[in-house]
Amino acid sequence: MFADNLRNIKLMIHSFPMSISFLLSLRFRLLPICFLTFSLLIFSCNPKSYEEPNVSLENYQIEEGFNLKVIASEPFLEAPVAMDFDNSGRMWVVELKGYMPNLEGTGDHLPSGSITILEDLDNDGVTDHSKVFLDSLVLPRAIAHVYDGLLYAVPPNLWFVDIKDDKPVNRILVDSLYSEGGNVEHQPNGLMMHTDNWIYSAKSNYRYQRKNGKWLKESTTLRGQWGITKDNFGRLYYNNNSTQLIGDYVLPNTIIQNEYFKPKAAVNHSLTPNQRVYPLHPTSVNRGYQKGILDKDSILINVTSACGPLIYRGGLFGKEYDENAFVPVPEGNLIKRLKLSFDSLQTKATPIWENKEFIASTDEGFRPVNMFNGPDGNMYIVDMHRGIIQDKAFLTPYLHDHMAAKKLDTIVGMGRILKVTSKKNPANKIKAIGKLTIPELVDLLKSNNGWLRDRAQQLLVYKNKKDAIPLLKKLLEDKENSIAQIHAMYTLAGIDALEFDTLKSMLNVESENSVLIHALVLLENFANGDRVDYMINIINELRLKNDSEIDLYLALTMDKWIAFDEDRFFSVLFELTNKYQDKAIYQEAIVSSLDNMEQKFLEFLQTSKIKDSTVLVQLLENTIQNINIDKKNAIYTSTSVGTDSRTAGYKIFRNYCATCHGVDGEGIDGLAPPLKNSEYVTESSKKLALIILHGLAGPIHVNGKLYELNNTMPGLANNRDFTDKDIRNIISYMNNAFPSTSKRIKVEDIKELREQKPENGVFSEEELLKIKD
């Protein structure tokens, strides 16, 4: 409520400047009366103002044939990093206000974040009002409108709330470890509902689903860093800072059925041939001093902060844009367009142009961090619009000084949502999809707009109305629309109405490959002994197609069938092994399907006439060894993303070291010398470790200046709260924050240095200078 009122005050000031000036001119004599009058004006009358900020995009370039428009900006939002549309078509945004509000990064632990509803009350396409749905959040990072409520992430928790009159009710803790540990740049995010009715995240090895009122959590492949998206078939795409686009070659969870096997050939592949970008101007990037980061004109060469990718599925821009990938590059103030191409085994992403980008700007505040398809078929860009986007744990002095010189730290309190529209094709009117009837929702599964298809399926599953079943089965007969058939199958599965006979009708050799593949994946749930003969017949029929993609999914979907007839299914896998002996992805698919049958299959191979398949034999032997020592794929054992050494070190540094040396390492007069440019930090990790472990007494010279301090820095060696790893982490952070030429130090080194004690309890400068690295 307070946040809403504060926004209203800002808007009233913006709307009635003359009235405010008049009130202020009366000064203190009439202050009580003025305050009462102003309060009544705001909180009692609450007049509607449709005045909207006018944001210029004069220094932005976009590909010919498109328009770029700001549809939401401050004062209605600040530092947005994610968004979603509700069932009325309104935008909801996650505001990460506490992230790097200044060069020191102080204040990130404060509950300043929020989730806000943006409204367009005059229906002109631009936000003119906003209301806070949730506030007082610490670094919120993701939302998803699912199950007629809101799923949202605030580290370390994943929460779900029902929505009543735009207010949260019935809050449920879905996962207390959703984003446990890790740096803010490396914690789970995304929360994308997929066609298979599971919710996937970037930087997470878990997926989520609510079934019959209960939340389910399952292991999945660990993917990417910030942002996640999908194509129409169902493959997942993501990226990391230094790679524009990464993707899986196969449907999610189809190649990780064997807990003791970690696939490599089918998941987490870089899809871009190079990482080249073309900014319009020199931008400030971390480690720009390193060779190969900038060209001779100080222009960024390769991406260093790629994030929030989008596969465009709006169906509005024309066929040449369908399933193109768009990648935000915030450090270069641009968005890159890539063309996806598919063959039976691989996906590739090729840049459309050289020396040009889809969107580029000279506005260094333009920080696109996420992109989304919209209910109108257009493309939406989340622009954090903040000067500092590099977290303090990884911030180098080089970038710190660049940003300070450019005063980028003054770009705060801002945020934008931009919309990309086609000049040729008018946008569709946004529907209040939540009010549609069951037949209307089923009909939307045929839409060329992926957002509408996805949300229609989601609502049909949530509503769980049995009168949808005959309509969905009728849709399965539409062989001209394979995408609609896939949605219909998974909608039936989501409401527990998918039947074995229904899938049998879809497994017709005349069906599209995509339909056959999804039917095979779903058919595994119906595996039993009575259906083995049918399954073997289907396999034989499909193999006659001699299609490498179908063969791959035959290998991937044997897991639940093998136990009912080892010999016959082993024979199928054996033939696939021989056919694709030089293709690692097939051999991995076979091992994934075996799941505790590896030894038996290896023995089967030894008695059969197998061609040279050392790849498969090696994979089997490695997996058997993993079983014997109980070494599972890490996605089945990891409960959090973990915290990198620099982030862990920063937290200790901030809480302990910074109290004397300052957060920026500049030192505090009369208390402690600076760490910046200190030879004890930049030249010798060993001496730095000894000081941290055993302490230091002055006087001491730092960078040629004598510091005669009357106090002594205590060491941490006898403090049981600090492990060898903690000491290593502090040094790791300091080596990054205050550039060092010294060698990296290991935890084992710290253990040894604990025993290298000074003569008088703490080190003196004289003693340190005698020590050699």
mmCIF file of N, CA, C and O in Angstrom, residues 253-326:
data_model
loop_
_atom_site.group_PDB
_atom_site.id
_atom_site.type_symbol
_atom_site.label_atom_id
_atom_site.label_comp_id
_atom_site.label_asym_id
_atom_site.label_seq_id
_atom_site.Cartn_x
_atom_site.Cartn_y
_atom_site.Cartn_z
ATOM 1 N N ASN A 253 14.503 -33.710 -20.907
ATOM 2 C CA ASN A 253 14.415 -34.904 -20.057
ATOM 3 C C ASN A 253 14.335 -36.222 -20.818
ATOM 4 O O ASN A 253 14.127 -37.269 -20.212
ATOM 5 N N THR A 254 14.515 -36.188 -22.150
ATOM 6 C CA THR A 254 14.461 -37.437 -22.898
ATOM 7 C C THR A 254 15.793 -38.177 -22.887
ATOM 8 O O THR A 254 15.821 -39.380 -23.176
ATOM 9 N N ILE A 255 16.890 -37.501 -22.558
ATOM 10 C CA ILE A 255 18.196 -38.162 -22.602
ATOM 11 C C ILE A 255 18.875 -38.195 -21.233
ATOM 12 O O ILE A 255 20.080 -38.433 -21.124
ATOM 13 N N ILE A 256 18.109 -37.999 -20.172
ATOM 14 C CA ILE A 256 18.691 -38.060 -18.815
ATOM 15 C C ILE A 256 17.957 -39.092 -17.966
ATOM 16 O O ILE A 256 17.900 -38.981 -16.740
ATOM 17 N N GLN A 257 17.412 -40.117 -18.615
ATOM 18 C CA GLN A 257 16.647 -41.113 -17.865
ATOM 19 C C GLN A 257 17.545 -42.028 -17.040
ATOM 20 O O GLN A 257 17.092 -42.653 -16.086
ATOM 21 N N ASN A 258 18.805 -42.115 -17.406
ATOM 22 C CA ASN A 258 19.773 -42.927 -16.675
ATOM 23 C C ASN A 258 20.516 -42.038 -15.681
ATOM 24 O O ASN A 258 21.306 -41.183 -16.066
ATOM 25 N N GLU A 259 20.285 -42.241 -14.404
ATOM 26 C CA GLU A 259 20.858 -41.362 -13.385
ATOM 27 C C GLU A 259 22.379 -41.452 -13.296
ATOM 28 O O GLU A 259 23.028 -40.547 -12.753
ATOM 29 N N TYR A 260 22.935 -42.529 -13.783
ATOM 30 C CA TYR A 260 24.385 -42.722 -13.663
ATOM 31 C C TYR A 260 25.131 -42.363 -14.945
ATOM 32 O O TYR A 260 26.305 -42.691 -15.098
ATOM 33 N N PHE A 261 24.448 -41.652 -15.822
ATOM 34 C CA PHE A 261 25.049 -41.288 -17.098
ATOM 35 C C PHE A 261 24.817 -39.809 -17.361
ATOM 36 O O PHE A 261 23.703 -39.301 -17.210
ATOM 37 N N LYS A 262 25.876 -39.113 -17.762
ATOM 38 C CA LYS A 262 25.770 -37.683 -18.071
ATOM 39 C C LYS A 262 25.978 -37.486 -19.573
ATOM 40 O O LYS A 262 27.088 -37.644 -20.078
ATOM 41 N N PRO A 263 24.922 -37.131 -20.305
ATOM 42 C CA PRO A 263 25.046 -36.944 -21.765
ATOM 43 C C PRO A 263 25.800 -35.675 -22.117
ATOM 44 O O PRO A 263 25.775 -34.690 -21.376
ATOM 45 N N LYS A 264 26.458 -35.703 -23.254
ATOM 46 C CA LYS A 264 27.191 -34.539 -23.745
ATOM 47 C C LYS A 264 26.825 -34.167 -25.171
ATOM 48 O O LYS A 264 26.909 -33.000 -25.557
ATOM 49 N N ALA A 265 26.442 -35.149 -25.966
ATOM 50 C CA ALA A 265 26.244 -34.905 -27.392
ATOM 51 C C ALA A 265 24.900 -34.259 -27.718
ATOM 52 O O ALA A 265 24.720 -33.743 -28.817
ATOM 53 N N ALA A 266 23.952 -34.264 -26.784
ATOM 54 C CA ALA A 266 22.596 -33.823 -27.111
ATOM 55 C C ALA A 266 22.145 -32.563 -26.402
ATOM 56 O O ALA A 266 21.147 -31.963 -26.792
ATOM 57 N N VAL A 267 22.864 -32.129 -25.367
ATOM 58 C CA VAL A 267 22.411 -30.969 -24.585
ATOM 59 C C VAL A 267 23.557 -29.980 -24.393
ATOM 60 O O VAL A 267 24.729 -30.329 -24.505
ATOM 61 N N ASN A 268 23.171 -28.743 -24.097
ATOM 62 C CA ASN A 268 24.144 -27.683 -23.779
ATOM 63 C C ASN A 268 25.160 -27.450 -24.886
ATOM 64 O O ASN A 268 26.370 -27.463 -24.658
ATOM 65 N N HIS A 269 24.654 -27.220 -26.099
ATOM 66 C CA HIS A 269 25.544 -26.975 -27.236
ATOM 67 C C HIS A 269 25.490 -25.514 -27.668
ATOM 68 O O HIS A 269 24.408 -24.933 -27.814
ATOM 69 N N SER A 270 26.658 -24.935 -27.891
ATOM 70 C CA SER A 270 26.723 -23.601 -28.478
ATOM 71 C C SER A 270 26.228 -23.685 -29.911
ATOM 72 O O SER A 270 26.703 -24.495 -30.700
ATOM 73 N N LEU A 271 25.261 -22.847 -30.242
ATOM 74 C CA LEU A 271 24.636 -22.911 -31.566
ATOM 75 C C LEU A 271 25.165 -21.854 -32.523
ATOM 76 O O LEU A 271 24.893 -21.926 -33.722
ATOM 77 N N THR A 272 25.892 -20.885 -31.996
ATOM 78 C CA THR A 272 26.370 -19.782 -32.832
ATOM 79 C C THR A 272 27.810 -20.030 -33.281
ATOM 80 O O THR A 272 28.657 -20.415 -32.467
ATOM 81 N N PRO A 273 28.111 -19.819 -34.558
ATOM 82 C CA PRO A 273 29.459 -20.097 -35.074
ATOM 83 C C PRO A 273 30.517 -19.173 -34.497
ATOM 84 O O PRO A 273 31.687 -19.519 -34.416
ATOM 85 N N ASN A 274 30.120 -17.976 -34.111
ATOM 86 C CA ASN A 274 31.022 -17.036 -33.437
ATOM 87 C C ASN A 274 30.178 -16.138 -32.540
ATOM 88 O O ASN A 274 28.951 -16.206 -32.567
ATOM 89 N N GLN A 275 30.836 -15.331 -31.757
ATOM 90 C CA GLN A 275 30.128 -14.500 -30.784
ATOM 91 C C GLN A 275 30.248 -13.009 -31.112
ATOM 92 O O GLN A 275 30.122 -12.147 -30.258
ATOM 93 N N ARG A 276 30.438 -12.708 -32.393
ATOM 94 C CA ARG A 276 30.693 -11.343 -32.866
ATOM 95 C C ARG A 276 29.458 -10.463 -32.700
ATOM 96 O O ARG A 276 28.332 -10.871 -32.972
ATOM 97 N N VAL A 277 29.697 -9.241 -32.229
ATOM 98 C CA VAL A 277 28.638 -8.241 -32.127
ATOM 99 C C VAL A 277 29.143 -6.923 -32.709
ATOM 100 O O VAL A 277 30.346 -6.708 -32.845
ATOM 101 N N TYR A 278 28.182 -6.026 -33.026
ATOM 102 C CA TYR A 278 28.542 -4.778 -33.703
ATOM 103 C C TYR A 278 27.848 -3.584 -33.036
ATOM 104 O O TYR A 278 26.861 -3.045 -33.541
ATOM 105 N N PRO A 279 28.380 -3.144 -31.885
ATOM 106 C CA PRO A 279 27.822 -1.950 -31.234
ATOM 107 C C PRO A 279 28.036 -0.702 -32.093
ATOM 108 O O PRO A 279 28.929 -0.644 -32.948
ATOM 109 N N LEU A 280 27.227 0.312 -31.837
ATOM 110 C CA LEU A 280 27.341 1.570 -32.578
ATOM 111 C C LEU A 280 28.408 2.492 -31.999
ATOM 112 O O LEU A 280 28.810 3.453 -32.657
ATOM 113 N N HIS A 281 28.869 2.195 -30.787
ATOM 114 C CA HIS A 281 29.796 3.118 -30.128
ATOM 115 C C HIS A 281 30.623 2.357 -29.096
ATOM 116 O O HIS A 281 30.303 1.221 -28.728
ATOM 117 N N PRO A 282 31.705 2.977 -28.591
ATOM 118 C CA PRO A 282 32.493 2.349 -27.529
ATOM 119 C C PRO A 282 31.671 2.269 -26.238
ATOM 120 O O PRO A 282 31.120 3.276 -25.791
ATOM 121 N N THR A 283 31.567 1.083 -25.681
ATOM 122 C CA THR A 283 30.819 0.897 -24.443
ATOM 123 C C THR A 283 31.758 0.438 -23.341
ATOM 124 O O THR A 283 32.860 -0.033 -23.602
ATOM 125 N N SER A 284 31.306 0.573 -22.112
ATOM 126 C CA SER A 284 32.121 0.171 -20.962
ATOM 127 C C SER A 284 31.868 -1.296 -20.652
ATOM 128 O O SER A 284 30.738 -1.684 -20.326
ATOM 129 N N VAL A 285 32.913 -2.112 -20.779
ATOM 130 C CA VAL A 285 32.770 -3.545 -20.524
ATOM 131 C C VAL A 285 33.851 -4.008 -19.545
ATOM 132 O O VAL A 285 34.941 -3.448 -19.497
ATOM 133 N N ASN A 286 33.527 -5.028 -18.786
ATOM 134 C CA ASN A 286 34.471 -5.575 -17.824
ATOM 135 C C ASN A 286 35.669 -6.180 -18.546
ATOM 136 O O ASN A 286 35.533 -6.827 -19.582
ATOM 137 N N ARG A 287 36.828 -5.952 -18.012
ATOM 138 C CA ARG A 287 38.082 -6.481 -18.571
ATOM 139 C C ARG A 287 38.337 -6.021 -20.013
ATOM 140 O O ARG A 287 38.864 -6.761 -20.840
ATOM 141 N N GLY A 288 37.938 -4.807 -20.293
ATOM 142 C CA GLY A 288 38.196 -4.252 -21.620
ATOM 143 C C GLY A 288 39.672 -4.057 -21.898
ATOM 144 O O GLY A 288 40.059 -3.832 -23.047
ATOM 145 N N TYR A 289 40.481 -4.170 -20.869
ATOM 146 C CA TYR A 289 41.924 -4.010 -21.035
ATOM 147 C C TYR A 289 42.580 -5.269 -21.602
ATOM 148 O O TYR A 289 43.725 -5.242 -22.035
ATOM 149 N N GLN A 290 41.859 -6.395 -21.578
ATOM 150 C CA GLN A 290 42.443 -7.631 -22.066
ATOM 151 C C GLN A 290 42.427 -7.690 -23.590
ATOM 152 O O GLN A 290 41.509 -7.181 -24.243
ATOM 153 N N LYS A 291 43.417 -8.338 -24.138
ATOM 154 C CA LYS A 291 43.541 -8.469 -25.585
ATOM 155 C C LYS A 291 42.349 -9.238 -26.144
ATOM 156 O O LYS A 291 41.946 -10.258 -25.622
ATOM 157 N N GLY A 292 41.792 -8.715 -27.234
ATOM 158 C CA GLY A 292 40.700 -9.399 -27.906
ATOM 159 C C GLY A 292 39.318 -9.000 -27.452
ATOM 160 O O GLY A 292 38.315 -9.422 -28.047
ATOM 161 N N ILE A 293 39.212 -8.194 -26.401
ATOM 162 C CA ILE A 293 37.893 -7.741 -25.928
ATOM 163 C C ILE A 293 37.391 -6.571 -26.779
ATOM 164 O O ILE A 293 36.242 -6.558 -27.223
ATOM 165 N N LEU A 294 38.261 -5.578 -27.016
ATOM 166 C CA LEU A 294 37.904 -4.391 -27.791
ATOM 167 C C LEU A 294 38.783 -4.296 -29.029
ATOM 168 O O LEU A 294 39.920 -4.789 -29.045
ATOM 169 N N ASP A 295 38.267 -3.646 -30.069
ATOM 170 C CA ASP A 295 39.089 -3.424 -31.264
ATOM 171 C C ASP A 295 39.875 -2.119 -31.094
ATOM 172 O O ASP A 295 39.869 -1.492 -30.026
ATOM 173 N N LYS A 296 40.537 -1.688 -32.154
ATOM 174 C CA LYS A 296 41.391 -0.499 -32.062
ATOM 175 C C LYS A 296 40.603 0.775 -31.773
ATOM 176 O O LYS A 296 41.169 1.774 -31.320
ATOM 177 N N ASP A 297 39.303 0.746 -32.051
ATOM 178 C CA ASP A 297 38.458 1.904 -31.775
ATOM 179 C C ASP A 297 37.707 1.770 -30.459
ATOM 180 O O ASP A 297 36.744 2.501 -30.213
ATOM 181 N N SER A 298 38.125 0.797 -29.636
ATOM 182 C CA SER A 298 37.506 0.535 -28.327
ATOM 183 C C SER A 298 36.071 0.033 -28.447
ATOM 184 O O SER A 298 35.261 0.221 -27.538
ATOM 185 N N ILE A 299 35.757 -0.601 -29.574
ATOM 186 C CA ILE A 299 34.434 -1.186 -29.793
ATOM 187 C C ILE A 299 34.474 -2.658 -29.388
ATOM 188 O O ILE A 299 35.411 -3.387 -29.724
ATOM 189 N N LEU A 300 33.451 -3.104 -28.679
ATOM 190 C CA LEU A 300 33.350 -4.495 -28.247
ATOM 191 C C LEU A 300 33.355 -5.431 -29.448
ATOM 192 O O LEU A 300 32.635 -5.206 -30.430
ATOM 193 N N ILE A 301 34.161 -6.503 -29.371
ATOM 194 C CA ILE A 301 34.279 -7.452 -30.482
ATOM 195 C C ILE A 301 33.313 -8.623 -30.308
ATOM 196 O O ILE A 301 32.495 -8.910 -31.188
ATOM 197 N N ASN A 302 33.401 -9.296 -29.184
ATOM 198 C CA ASN A 302 32.549 -10.454 -28.912
ATOM 199 C C ASN A 302 31.695 -10.210 -27.681
ATOM 200 O O ASN A 302 32.083 -9.472 -26.772
ATOM 201 N N VAL A 303 30.573 -10.856 -27.650
ATOM 202 C CA VAL A 303 29.634 -10.669 -26.550
ATOM 203 C C VAL A 303 30.275 -11.075 -25.222
ATOM 204 O O VAL A 303 31.034 -12.038 -25.150
ATOM 205 N N THR A 304 29.981 -10.319 -24.167
ATOM 206 C CA THR A 304 30.474 -10.639 -22.829
ATOM 207 C C THR A 304 29.359 -10.727 -21.793
ATOM 208 O O THR A 304 29.607 -11.151 -20.668
ATOM 209 N N SER A 305 28.138 -10.332 -22.157
ATOM 210 C CA SER A 305 27.029 -10.362 -21.186
ATOM 211 C C SER A 305 25.709 -10.757 -21.850
ATOM 212 O O SER A 305 24.657 -10.180 -21.549
ATOM 213 N N ALA A 306 25.751 -11.726 -22.754
ATOM 214 C CA ALA A 306 24.515 -12.169 -23.414
ATOM 215 C C ALA A 306 23.533 -12.691 -22.372
ATOM 216 O O ALA A 306 23.915 -13.299 -21.372
ATOM 217 N N CYS A 307 22.241 -12.470 -22.602
ATOM 218 C CA CYS A 307 21.233 -12.908 -21.637
ATOM 219 C C CYS A 307 19.855 -12.918 -22.303
ATOM 220 O O CYS A 307 19.694 -12.485 -23.442
ATOM 221 N N GLY A 308 18.861 -13.433 -21.569
ATOM 222 C CA GLY A 308 17.452 -13.335 -21.918
ATOM 223 C C GLY A 308 17.059 -13.611 -23.352
ATOM 224 O O GLY A 308 16.320 -12.809 -23.938
ATOM 225 N N PRO A 309 17.487 -14.729 -23.993
ATOM 226 C CA PRO A 309 17.165 -14.959 -25.406
ATOM 227 C C PRO A 309 15.686 -15.221 -25.635
ATOM 228 O O PRO A 309 14.959 -15.616 -24.717
ATOM 229 N N LEU A 310 15.255 -15.006 -26.869
ATOM 230 C CA LEU A 310 13.866 -15.267 -27.260
ATOM 231 C C LEU A 310 13.831 -15.941 -28.613
ATOM 232 O O LEU A 310 14.486 -15.498 -29.565
ATOM 233 N N ILE A 311 13.065 -17.025 -28.702
ATOM 234 C CA ILE A 311 12.704 -17.584 -30.003
ATOM 235 C C ILE A 311 11.359 -16.965 -30.367
ATOM 236 O O ILE A 311 10.358 -17.177 -29.665
ATOM 237 N N TYR A 312 11.330 -16.189 -31.441
ATOM 238 C CA TYR A 312 10.100 -15.480 -31.795
ATOM 239 C C TYR A 312 9.071 -16.472 -32.333
ATOM 240 O O TYR A 312 9.313 -17.190 -33.309
ATOM 241 N N ARG A 313 7.889 -16.489 -31.699
ATOM 242 C CA ARG A 313 6.810 -17.405 -32.075
ATOM 243 C C ARG A 313 5.490 -16.661 -32.205
ATOM 244 O O ARG A 313 4.410 -17.243 -32.080
ATOM 245 N N GLY A 314 5.575 -15.354 -32.460
ATOM 246 C CA GLY A 314 4.359 -14.547 -32.497
ATOM 247 C C GLY A 314 3.531 -14.707 -33.748
ATOM 248 O O GLY A 314 2.340 -14.364 -33.773
ATOM 249 N N GLY A 315 4.157 -15.197 -34.839
ATOM 250 C CA GLY A 315 3.418 -15.429 -36.074
ATOM 251 C C GLY A 315 2.938 -14.186 -36.781
ATOM 252 O O GLY A 315 2.052 -14.257 -37.632
ATOM 253 N N LEU A 316 3.532 -13.029 -36.454
ATOM 254 C CA LEU A 316 3.037 -11.767 -37.001
ATOM 255 C C LEU A 316 4.025 -11.093 -37.944
ATOM 256 O O LEU A 316 3.633 -10.299 -38.795
ATOM 257 N N PHE A 317 5.287 -11.408 -37.823
ATOM 258 C CA PHE A 317 6.323 -10.673 -38.555
ATOM 259 C C PHE A 317 6.591 -11.220 -39.958
ATOM 260 O O PHE A 317 7.339 -10.605 -40.718
ATOM 261 N N GLY A 318 6.051 -12.357 -40.288
ATOM 262 C CA GLY A 318 6.335 -12.974 -41.577
ATOM 263 C C GLY A 318 7.164 -14.241 -41.408
ATOM 264 O O GLY A 318 7.868 -14.422 -40.412
ATOM 265 N N LYS A 319 7.104 -15.145 -42.413
ATOM 266 C CA LYS A 319 7.760 -16.444 -42.297
ATOM 267 C C LYS A 319 9.260 -16.340 -42.082
ATOM 268 O O LYS A 319 9.861 -17.181 -41.403
ATOM 269 N N GLU A 320 9.882 -15.318 -42.673
ATOM 270 C CA GLU A 320 11.332 -15.217 -42.536
ATOM 271 C C GLU A 320 11.767 -14.911 -41.104
ATOM 272 O O GLU A 320 12.952 -15.020 -40.767
ATOM 273 N N TYR A 321 10.808 -14.530 -40.239
ATOM 274 C CA TYR A 321 11.128 -14.238 -38.845
ATOM 275 C C TYR A 321 10.635 -15.320 -37.888
ATOM 276 O O TYR A 321 10.991 -15.302 -36.706
ATOM 277 N N ASP A 322 9.818 -16.249 -38.366
ATOM 278 C CA ASP A 322 9.313 -17.311 -37.504
ATOM 279 C C ASP A 322 10.472 -18.119 -36.936
ATOM 280 O O ASP A 322 11.352 -18.578 -37.669
ATOM 281 N N GLU A 323 10.479 -18.279 -35.638
ATOM 282 C CA GLU A 323 11.497 -19.045 -34.910
ATOM 283 C C GLU A 323 12.912 -18.517 -35.134
ATOM 284 O O GLU A 323 13.885 -19.255 -35.030
ATOM 285 N N ASN A 324 13.029 -17.225 -35.413
ATOM 286 C CA ASN A 324 14.332 -16.571 -35.323
ATOM 287 C C ASN A 324 14.666 -16.382 -33.837
ATOM 288 O O ASN A 324 13.762 -16.239 -32.995
ATOM 289 N N ALA A 325 15.950 -16.372 -33.540
ATOM 290 C CA ALA A 325 16.385 -16.112 -32.171
ATOM 291 C C ALA A 325 16.819 -14.653 -32.046
ATOM 292 O O ALA A 325 17.486 -14.116 -32.937
ATOM 293 N N PHE A 326 16.427 -14.030 -30.947
ATOM 294 C CA PHE A 326 16.819 -12.656 -30.648
ATOM 295 C C PHE A 326 17.539 -12.661 -29.293
ATOM 296 O O PHE A 326 17.023 -13.217 -28.314
#
